[in-house]
CSV table of C-alpha atoms and ligand atoms in Angstrom, one decimal:
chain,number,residue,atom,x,y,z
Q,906,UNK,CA,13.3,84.6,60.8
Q,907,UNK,CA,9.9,83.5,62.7
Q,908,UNK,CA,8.5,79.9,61.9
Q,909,UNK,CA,4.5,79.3,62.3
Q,910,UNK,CA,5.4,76.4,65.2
Q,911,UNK,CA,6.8,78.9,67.5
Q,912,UNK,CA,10.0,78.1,65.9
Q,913,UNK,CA,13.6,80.7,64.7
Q,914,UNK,CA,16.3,80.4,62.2
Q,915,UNK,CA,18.9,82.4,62.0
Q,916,UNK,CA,20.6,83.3,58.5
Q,917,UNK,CA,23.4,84.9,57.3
Q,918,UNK,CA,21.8,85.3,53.9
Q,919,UNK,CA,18.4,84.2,53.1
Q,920,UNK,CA,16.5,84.2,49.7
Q,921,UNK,CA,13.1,85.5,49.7
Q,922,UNK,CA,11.0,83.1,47.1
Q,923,UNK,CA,7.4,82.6,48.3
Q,924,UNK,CA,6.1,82.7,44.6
Q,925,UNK,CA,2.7,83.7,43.6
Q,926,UNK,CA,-0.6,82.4,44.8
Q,927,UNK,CA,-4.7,82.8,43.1
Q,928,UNK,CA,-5.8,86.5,43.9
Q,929,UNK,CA,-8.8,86.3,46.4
Q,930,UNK,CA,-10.4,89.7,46.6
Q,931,UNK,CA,-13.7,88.1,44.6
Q,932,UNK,CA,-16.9,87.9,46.7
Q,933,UNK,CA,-17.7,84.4,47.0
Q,934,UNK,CA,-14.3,83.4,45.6
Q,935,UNK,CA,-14.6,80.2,48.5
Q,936,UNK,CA,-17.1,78.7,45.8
Q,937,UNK,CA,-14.7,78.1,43.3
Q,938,UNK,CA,-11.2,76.0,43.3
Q,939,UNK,CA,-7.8,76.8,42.1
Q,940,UNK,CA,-4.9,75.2,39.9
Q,941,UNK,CA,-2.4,77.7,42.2
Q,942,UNK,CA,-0.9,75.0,43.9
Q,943,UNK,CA,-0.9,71.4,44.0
Q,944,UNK,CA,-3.9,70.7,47.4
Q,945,UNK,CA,-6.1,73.1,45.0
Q,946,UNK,CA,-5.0,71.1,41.8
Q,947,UNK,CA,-6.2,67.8,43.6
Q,948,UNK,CA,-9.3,68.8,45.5
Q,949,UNK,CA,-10.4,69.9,41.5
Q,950,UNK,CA,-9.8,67.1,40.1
Q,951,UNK,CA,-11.8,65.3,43.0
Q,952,UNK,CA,-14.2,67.3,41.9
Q,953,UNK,CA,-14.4,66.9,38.4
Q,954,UNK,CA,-14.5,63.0,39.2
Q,955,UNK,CA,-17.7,63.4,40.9
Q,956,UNK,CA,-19.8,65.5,38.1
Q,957,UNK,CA,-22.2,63.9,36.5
Q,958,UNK,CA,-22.2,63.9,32.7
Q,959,UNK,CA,-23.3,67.6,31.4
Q,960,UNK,CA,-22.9,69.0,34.7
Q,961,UNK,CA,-21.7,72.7,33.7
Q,962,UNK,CA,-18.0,73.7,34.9
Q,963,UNK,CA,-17.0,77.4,34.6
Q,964,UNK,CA,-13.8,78.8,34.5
Q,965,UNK,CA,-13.1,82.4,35.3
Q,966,UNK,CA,-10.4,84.1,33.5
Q,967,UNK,CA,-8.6,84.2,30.0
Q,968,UNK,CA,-4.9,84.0,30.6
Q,969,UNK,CA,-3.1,81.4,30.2
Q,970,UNK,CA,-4.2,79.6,33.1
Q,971,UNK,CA,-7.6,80.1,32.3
Q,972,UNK,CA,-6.7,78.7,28.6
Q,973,UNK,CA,-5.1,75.8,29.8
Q,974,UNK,CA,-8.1,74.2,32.8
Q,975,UNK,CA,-10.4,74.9,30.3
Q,976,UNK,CA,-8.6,73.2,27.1
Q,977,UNK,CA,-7.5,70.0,29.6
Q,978,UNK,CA,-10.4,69.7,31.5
Q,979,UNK,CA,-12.7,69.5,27.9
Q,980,UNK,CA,-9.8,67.2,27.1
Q,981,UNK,CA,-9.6,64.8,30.0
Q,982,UNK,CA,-13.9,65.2,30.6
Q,983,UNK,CA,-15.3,65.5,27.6
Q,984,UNK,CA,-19.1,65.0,28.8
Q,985,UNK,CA,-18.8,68.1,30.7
Q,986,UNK,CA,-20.5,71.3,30.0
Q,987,UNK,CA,-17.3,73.7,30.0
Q,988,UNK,CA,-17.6,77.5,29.5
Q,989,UNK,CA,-15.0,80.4,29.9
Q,990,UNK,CA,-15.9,83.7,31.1
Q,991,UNK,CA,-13.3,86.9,30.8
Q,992,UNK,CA,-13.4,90.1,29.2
Q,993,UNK,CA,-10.7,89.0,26.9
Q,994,UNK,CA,-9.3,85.5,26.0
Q,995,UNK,CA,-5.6,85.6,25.2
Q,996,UNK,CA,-5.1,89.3,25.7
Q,997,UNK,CA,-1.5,89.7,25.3
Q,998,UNK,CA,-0.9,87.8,21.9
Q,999,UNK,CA,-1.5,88.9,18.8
Q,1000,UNK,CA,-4.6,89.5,16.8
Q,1001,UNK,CA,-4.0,86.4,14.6
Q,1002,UNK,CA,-2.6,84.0,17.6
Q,1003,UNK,CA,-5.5,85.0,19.6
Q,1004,UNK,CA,-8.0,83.9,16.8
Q,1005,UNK,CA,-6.6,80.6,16.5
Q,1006,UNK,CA,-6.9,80.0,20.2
Q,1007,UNK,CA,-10.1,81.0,20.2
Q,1008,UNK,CA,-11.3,79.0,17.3
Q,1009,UNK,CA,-8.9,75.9,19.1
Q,1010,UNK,CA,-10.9,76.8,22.2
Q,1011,UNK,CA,-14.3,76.3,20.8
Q,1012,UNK,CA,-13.0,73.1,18.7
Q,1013,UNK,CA,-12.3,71.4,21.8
Q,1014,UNK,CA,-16.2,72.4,22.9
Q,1015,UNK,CA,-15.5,75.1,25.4
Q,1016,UNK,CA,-18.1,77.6,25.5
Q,1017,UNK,CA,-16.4,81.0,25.3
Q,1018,UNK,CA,-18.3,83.7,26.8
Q,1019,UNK,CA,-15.9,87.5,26.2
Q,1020,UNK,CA,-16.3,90.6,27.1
Q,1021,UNK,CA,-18.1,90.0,30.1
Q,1022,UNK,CA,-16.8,91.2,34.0
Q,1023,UNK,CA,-17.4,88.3,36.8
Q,1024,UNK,CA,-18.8,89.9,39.8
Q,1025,UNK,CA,-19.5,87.2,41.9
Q,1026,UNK,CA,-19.1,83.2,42.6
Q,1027,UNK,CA,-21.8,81.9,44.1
Q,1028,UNK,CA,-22.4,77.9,45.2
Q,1029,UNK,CA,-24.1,77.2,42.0
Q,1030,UNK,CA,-23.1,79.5,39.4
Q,1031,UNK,CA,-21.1,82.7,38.4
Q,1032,UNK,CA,-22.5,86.4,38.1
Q,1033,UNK,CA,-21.7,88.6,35.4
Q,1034,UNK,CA,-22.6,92.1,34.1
Q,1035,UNK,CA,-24.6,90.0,31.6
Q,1036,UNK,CA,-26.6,87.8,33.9
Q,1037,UNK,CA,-26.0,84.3,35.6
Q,1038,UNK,CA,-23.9,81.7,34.6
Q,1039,UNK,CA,-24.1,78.2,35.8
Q,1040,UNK,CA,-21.6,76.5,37.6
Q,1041,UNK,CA,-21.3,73.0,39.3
Q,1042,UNK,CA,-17.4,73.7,39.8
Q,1043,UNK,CA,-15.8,77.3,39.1
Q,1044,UNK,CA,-12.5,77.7,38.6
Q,1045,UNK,CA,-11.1,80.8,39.5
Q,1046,UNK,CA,-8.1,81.8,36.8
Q,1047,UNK,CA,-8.5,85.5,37.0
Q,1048,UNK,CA,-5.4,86.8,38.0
Q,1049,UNK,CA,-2.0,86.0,40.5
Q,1050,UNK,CA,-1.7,87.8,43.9
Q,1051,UNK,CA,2.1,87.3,46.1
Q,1052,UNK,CA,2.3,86.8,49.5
Q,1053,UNK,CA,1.7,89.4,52.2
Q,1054,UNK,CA,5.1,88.3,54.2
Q,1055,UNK,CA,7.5,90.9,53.2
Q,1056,UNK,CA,5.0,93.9,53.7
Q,1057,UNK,CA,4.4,91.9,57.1
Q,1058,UNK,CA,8.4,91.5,57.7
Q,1059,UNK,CA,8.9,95.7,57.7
Q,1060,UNK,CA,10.7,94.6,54.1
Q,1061,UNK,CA,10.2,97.2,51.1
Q,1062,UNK,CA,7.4,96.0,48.8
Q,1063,UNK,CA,5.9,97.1,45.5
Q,1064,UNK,CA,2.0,97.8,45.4
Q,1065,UNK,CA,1.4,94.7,44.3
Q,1066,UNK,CA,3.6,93.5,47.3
Q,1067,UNK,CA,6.3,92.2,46.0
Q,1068,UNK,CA,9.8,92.8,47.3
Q,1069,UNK,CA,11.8,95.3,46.2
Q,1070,UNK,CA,15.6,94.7,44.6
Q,1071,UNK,CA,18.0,96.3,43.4
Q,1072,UNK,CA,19.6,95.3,40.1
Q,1073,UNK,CA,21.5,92.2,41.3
Q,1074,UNK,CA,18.3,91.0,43.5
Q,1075,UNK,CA,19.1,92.2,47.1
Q,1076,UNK,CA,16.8,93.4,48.8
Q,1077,UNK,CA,17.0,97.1,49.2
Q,1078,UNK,CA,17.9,98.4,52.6
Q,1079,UNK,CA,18.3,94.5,53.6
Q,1080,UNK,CA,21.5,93.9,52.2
Q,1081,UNK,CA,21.7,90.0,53.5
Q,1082,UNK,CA,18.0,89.7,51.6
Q,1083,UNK,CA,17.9,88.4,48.2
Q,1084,UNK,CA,15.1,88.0,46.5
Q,1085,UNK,CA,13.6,85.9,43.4
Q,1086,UNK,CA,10.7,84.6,41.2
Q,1087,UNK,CA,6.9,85.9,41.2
Q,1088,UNK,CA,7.4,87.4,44.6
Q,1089,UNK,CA,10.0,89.8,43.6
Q,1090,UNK,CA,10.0,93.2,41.6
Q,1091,UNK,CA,13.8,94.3,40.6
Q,1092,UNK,CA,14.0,97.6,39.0
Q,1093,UNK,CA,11.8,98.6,35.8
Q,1094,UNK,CA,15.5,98.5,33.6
Q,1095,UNK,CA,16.5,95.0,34.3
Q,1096,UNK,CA,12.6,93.2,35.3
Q,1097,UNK,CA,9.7,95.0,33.5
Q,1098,UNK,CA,9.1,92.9,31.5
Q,1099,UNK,CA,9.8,90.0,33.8
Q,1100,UNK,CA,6.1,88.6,34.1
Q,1101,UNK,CA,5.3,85.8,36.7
Q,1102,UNK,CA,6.4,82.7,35.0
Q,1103,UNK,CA,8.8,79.8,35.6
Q,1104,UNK,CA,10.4,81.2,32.4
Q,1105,UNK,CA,11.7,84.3,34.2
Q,1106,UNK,CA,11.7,82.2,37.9
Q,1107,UNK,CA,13.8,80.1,37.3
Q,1108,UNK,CA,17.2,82.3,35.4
Q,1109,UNK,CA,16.2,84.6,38.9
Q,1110,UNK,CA,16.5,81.7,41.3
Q,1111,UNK,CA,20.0,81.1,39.7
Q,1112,UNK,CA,21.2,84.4,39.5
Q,1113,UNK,CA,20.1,84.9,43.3
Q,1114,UNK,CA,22.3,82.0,44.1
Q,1115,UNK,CA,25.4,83.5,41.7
Q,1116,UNK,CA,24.2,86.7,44.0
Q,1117,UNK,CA,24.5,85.7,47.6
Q,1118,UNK,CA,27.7,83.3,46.2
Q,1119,UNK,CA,29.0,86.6,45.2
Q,1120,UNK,CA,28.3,88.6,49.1
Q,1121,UNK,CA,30.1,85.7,50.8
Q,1122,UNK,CA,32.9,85.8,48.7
Q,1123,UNK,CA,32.6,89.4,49.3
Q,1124,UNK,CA,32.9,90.2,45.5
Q,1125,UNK,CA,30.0,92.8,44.3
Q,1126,UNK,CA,27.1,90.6,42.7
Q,1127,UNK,CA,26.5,91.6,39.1
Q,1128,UNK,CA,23.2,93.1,37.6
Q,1129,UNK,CA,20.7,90.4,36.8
Q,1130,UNK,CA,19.9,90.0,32.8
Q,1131,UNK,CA,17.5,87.6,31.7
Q,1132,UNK,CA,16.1,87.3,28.5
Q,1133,UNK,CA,12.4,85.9,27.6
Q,1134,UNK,CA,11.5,83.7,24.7
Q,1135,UNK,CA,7.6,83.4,24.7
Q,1136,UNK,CA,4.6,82.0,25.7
Q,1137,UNK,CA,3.8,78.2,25.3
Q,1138,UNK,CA,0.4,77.5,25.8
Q,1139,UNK,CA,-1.0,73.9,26.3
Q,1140,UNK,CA,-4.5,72.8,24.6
Q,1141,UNK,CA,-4.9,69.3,26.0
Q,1142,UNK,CA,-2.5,66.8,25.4
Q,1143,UNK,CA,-2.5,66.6,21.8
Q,1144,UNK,CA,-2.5,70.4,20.9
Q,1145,UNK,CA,-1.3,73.4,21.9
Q,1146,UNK,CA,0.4,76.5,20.6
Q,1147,UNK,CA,3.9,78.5,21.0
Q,1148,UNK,CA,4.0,82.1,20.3
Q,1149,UNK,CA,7.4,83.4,20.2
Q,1150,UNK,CA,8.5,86.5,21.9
Q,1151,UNK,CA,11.2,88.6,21.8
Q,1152,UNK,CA,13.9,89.5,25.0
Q,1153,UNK,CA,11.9,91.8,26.3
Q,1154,UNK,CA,8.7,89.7,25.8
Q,1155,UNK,CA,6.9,91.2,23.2
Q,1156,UNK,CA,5.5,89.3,20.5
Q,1157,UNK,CA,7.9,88.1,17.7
Q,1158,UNK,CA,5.8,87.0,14.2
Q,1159,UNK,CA,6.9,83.1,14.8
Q,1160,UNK,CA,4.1,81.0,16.0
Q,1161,UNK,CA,3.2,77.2,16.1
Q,1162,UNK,CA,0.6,75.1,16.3
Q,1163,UNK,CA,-0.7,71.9,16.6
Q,1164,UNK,CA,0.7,68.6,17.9
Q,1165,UNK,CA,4.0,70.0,17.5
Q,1166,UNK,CA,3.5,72.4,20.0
Q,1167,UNK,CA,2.1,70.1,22.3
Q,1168,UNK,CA,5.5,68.4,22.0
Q,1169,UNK,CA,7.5,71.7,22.8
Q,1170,UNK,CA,4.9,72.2,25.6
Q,1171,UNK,CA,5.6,69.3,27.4
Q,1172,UNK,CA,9.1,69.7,27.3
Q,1173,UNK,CA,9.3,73.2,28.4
Q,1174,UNK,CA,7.5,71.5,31.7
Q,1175,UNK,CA,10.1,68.8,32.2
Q,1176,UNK,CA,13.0,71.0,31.6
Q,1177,UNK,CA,12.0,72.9,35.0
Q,1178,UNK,CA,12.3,69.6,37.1
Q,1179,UNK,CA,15.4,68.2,34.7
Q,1180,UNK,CA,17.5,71.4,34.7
Q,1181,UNK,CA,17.5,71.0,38.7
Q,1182,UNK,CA,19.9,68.0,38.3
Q,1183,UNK,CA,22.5,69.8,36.3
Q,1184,UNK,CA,22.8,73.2,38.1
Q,1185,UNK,CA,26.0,74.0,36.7
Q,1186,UNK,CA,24.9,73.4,32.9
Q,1187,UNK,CA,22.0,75.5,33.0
Q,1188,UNK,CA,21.7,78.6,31.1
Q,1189,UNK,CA,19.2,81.2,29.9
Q,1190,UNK,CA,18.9,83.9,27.3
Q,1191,UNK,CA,19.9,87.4,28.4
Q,1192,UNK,CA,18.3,90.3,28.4
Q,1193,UNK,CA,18.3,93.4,26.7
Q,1194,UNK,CA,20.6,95.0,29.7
Q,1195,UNK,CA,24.2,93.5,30.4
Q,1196,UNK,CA,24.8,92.0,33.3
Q,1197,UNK,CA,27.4,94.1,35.0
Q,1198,UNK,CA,28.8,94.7,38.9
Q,1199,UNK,CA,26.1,96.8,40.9
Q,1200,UNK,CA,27.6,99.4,42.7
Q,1201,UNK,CA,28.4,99.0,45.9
Q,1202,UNK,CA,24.9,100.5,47.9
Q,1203,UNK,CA,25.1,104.0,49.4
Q,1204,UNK,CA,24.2,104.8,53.1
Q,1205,UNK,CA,21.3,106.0,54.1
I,117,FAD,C1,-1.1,75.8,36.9
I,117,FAD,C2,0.1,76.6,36.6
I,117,FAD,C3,0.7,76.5,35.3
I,117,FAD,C4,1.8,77.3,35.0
I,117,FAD,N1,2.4,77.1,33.8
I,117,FAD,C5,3.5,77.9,33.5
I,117,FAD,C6,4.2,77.7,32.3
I,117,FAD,O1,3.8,77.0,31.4
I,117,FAD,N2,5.3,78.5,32.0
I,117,FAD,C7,5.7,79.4,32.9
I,117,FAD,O2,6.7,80.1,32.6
I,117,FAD,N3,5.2,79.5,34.1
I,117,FAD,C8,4.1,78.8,34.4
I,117,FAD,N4,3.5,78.9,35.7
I,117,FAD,C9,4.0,79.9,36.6
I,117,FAD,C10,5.1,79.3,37.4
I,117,FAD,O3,4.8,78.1,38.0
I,117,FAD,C11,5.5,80.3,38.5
I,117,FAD,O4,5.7,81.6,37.9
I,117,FAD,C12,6.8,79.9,39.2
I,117,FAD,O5,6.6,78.6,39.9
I,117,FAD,C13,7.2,80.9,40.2
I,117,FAD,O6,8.3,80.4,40.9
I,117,FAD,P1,8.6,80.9,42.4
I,117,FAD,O7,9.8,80.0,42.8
I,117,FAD,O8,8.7,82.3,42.4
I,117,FAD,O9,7.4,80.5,43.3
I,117,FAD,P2,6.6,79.1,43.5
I,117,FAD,O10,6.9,78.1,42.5
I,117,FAD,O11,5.2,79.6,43.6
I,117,FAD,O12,7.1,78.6,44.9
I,117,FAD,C14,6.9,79.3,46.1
I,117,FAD,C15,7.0,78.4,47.3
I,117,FAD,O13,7.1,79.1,48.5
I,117,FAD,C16,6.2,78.5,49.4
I,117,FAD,N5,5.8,79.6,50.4
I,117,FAD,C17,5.0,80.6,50.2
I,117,FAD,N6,4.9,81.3,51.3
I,117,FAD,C18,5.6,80.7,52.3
I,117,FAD,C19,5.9,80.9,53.7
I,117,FAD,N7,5.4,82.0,54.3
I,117,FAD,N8,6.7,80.1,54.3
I,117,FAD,C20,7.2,79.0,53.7
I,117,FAD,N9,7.0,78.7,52.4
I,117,FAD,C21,6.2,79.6,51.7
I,117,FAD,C22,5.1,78.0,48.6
I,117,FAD,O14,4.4,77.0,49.3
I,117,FAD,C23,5.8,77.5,47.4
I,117,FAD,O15,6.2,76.2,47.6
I,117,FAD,C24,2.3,78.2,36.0
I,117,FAD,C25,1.7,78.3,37.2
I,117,FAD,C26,0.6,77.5,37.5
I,117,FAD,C27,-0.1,77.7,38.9
């Protein structure tokens, strides 16, 4: 493996888990700033410091990224002037869920602006297919892109370029490869409905290890078989909202609201630094496929 300072390591095994990173194919996407990692998290923040009151701030996309900047940011500046622009707010959840975020949206004063396509950032404001918007600081939420290193490396990648798995995470054709997390895409039976979340990253991280513990034992790794639970959104620090899901992360009827949620929220974000410190005690739900040896691979 090849390091940027000129640098090589040699591995027996090595786990591929570069993670996910803001998508930036939009023109003039160098105008806006990003929650996708922590530099982009702080120079927005910087910037939110220096607005003046009313200054209007934009963010672009209505996942739940999108949901989130713009519920804490009206939360934590409340003279700013924030608006969301996507052609659909909540998308995945159900009618009724996706009602009450809207209506929880527009409580805490964000402007939502649906149905509408983003064609451009620009220094001062956002273009739409329904005229200008504008912006003193856009955030860009619209959607999750990986990193182009495995299509670089010669490894086997998705479209999307993710690396490809078989069942138990190896890499396929790279059998010293294993992969996890957002970067990764195992086969449709066992990660379809995987989507790029620390829910499914980190039961992946830990059956990768389980994998490659497996290989140098030279025992055959077994399928990996995670179940989801749902999607828990927060709404500023004293709100938020839980929609439960079933395994294969479709929407189950529970959902909750409120301070509560906040509560469940803030746990679910401790529990990925806390569960670090008991490795051998964590556990996760599985999914709908048991987890079972992989056959051995066969030659090409
Ligand atoms: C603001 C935000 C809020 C989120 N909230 C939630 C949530 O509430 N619930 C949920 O389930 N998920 C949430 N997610 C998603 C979750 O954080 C990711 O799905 C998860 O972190 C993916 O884990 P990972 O290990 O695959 O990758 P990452 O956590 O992205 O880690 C990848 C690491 O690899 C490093 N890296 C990349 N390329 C290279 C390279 N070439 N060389 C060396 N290092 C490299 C990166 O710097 C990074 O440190 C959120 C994400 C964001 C950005």
């Amino acid at each position: 493996m090849r390091l940027d300072d000129g640098g090589a390591l040699d591995f027996d095994y090595l786990l591929y888990a570069v993670g996910s990173t803001a998508a930036r194919g939009m023109t003039g996407s160098e105008h806006a700033w990003s929650i996708a990692d922590l530099d982009g998290a702080e120079s927005l923040r910087t910037r939110l410091r220096q607005l003046p009151a009313q200054a209007p701030v934009v963010i672009v996309g209505g996942g739940l990224t999108g949901i989130e900047s713009a519920a804490e940011i009206a939360y934590r500046y409340p003279s700013l002037d924030i608006a969301l622009v996507s052609r659909s707010v909540a998308a995945g959840l159900p009618a009724s869920s996706r009602a009450r975020i809207h209506d929880k949206l527009a409580n805490a004063g964000v402007a939502l602006h649906t149905g509408l396509r983003v064609t451009a950032i620009r220094a001062g404001g956002v273009d739409t297919d329904g005229g200008r918007l504008p912006s003193d600081c856009t955030v860009w939420a619209g959607s999750l892109a990986v990193p182009d290193l495995a299509l670089r490396s010669g490894l086997p990648v998705a479209a999307d370029g993710r690396l490809r798995t078989d069942d138990a995470l190896v890499c396929l054709h790279h059998r010293r490869i294993v992969g996890v997390g957002d970067a990764v895409a195992p086969p449709a039976h066992v990660g379809a409905h995987l989507r790029m979340s620390c829910q499914a990253a980190l039961p992946m991280g830990a059956h990768g290890a389980d994998t490659v513990l497996a290989m140098i034992r030279g025992q055959q790794p077994s399928s990996v078989s995670i179940g989801m639970t749902g999607q828990a959104i927060s709404l500023g620090r004293r709100d938020g909202f839980i929609q439960a899901a079933h395994r294969d992360d479709t929407p189950a009827a529970f959902a909750l609201s409120g301070r509560a949620a906040a509560v469940v929220k803030e746990r679910v974000c401790r529990f990925t630094v806390t569960s670090m410190r008991f490795p051998r005690a964590y556990r996760w739900l599985p999914g709908a496929t048991p987890s079972v040896p992989v056959p051995p691979p066969v030659a090409a």
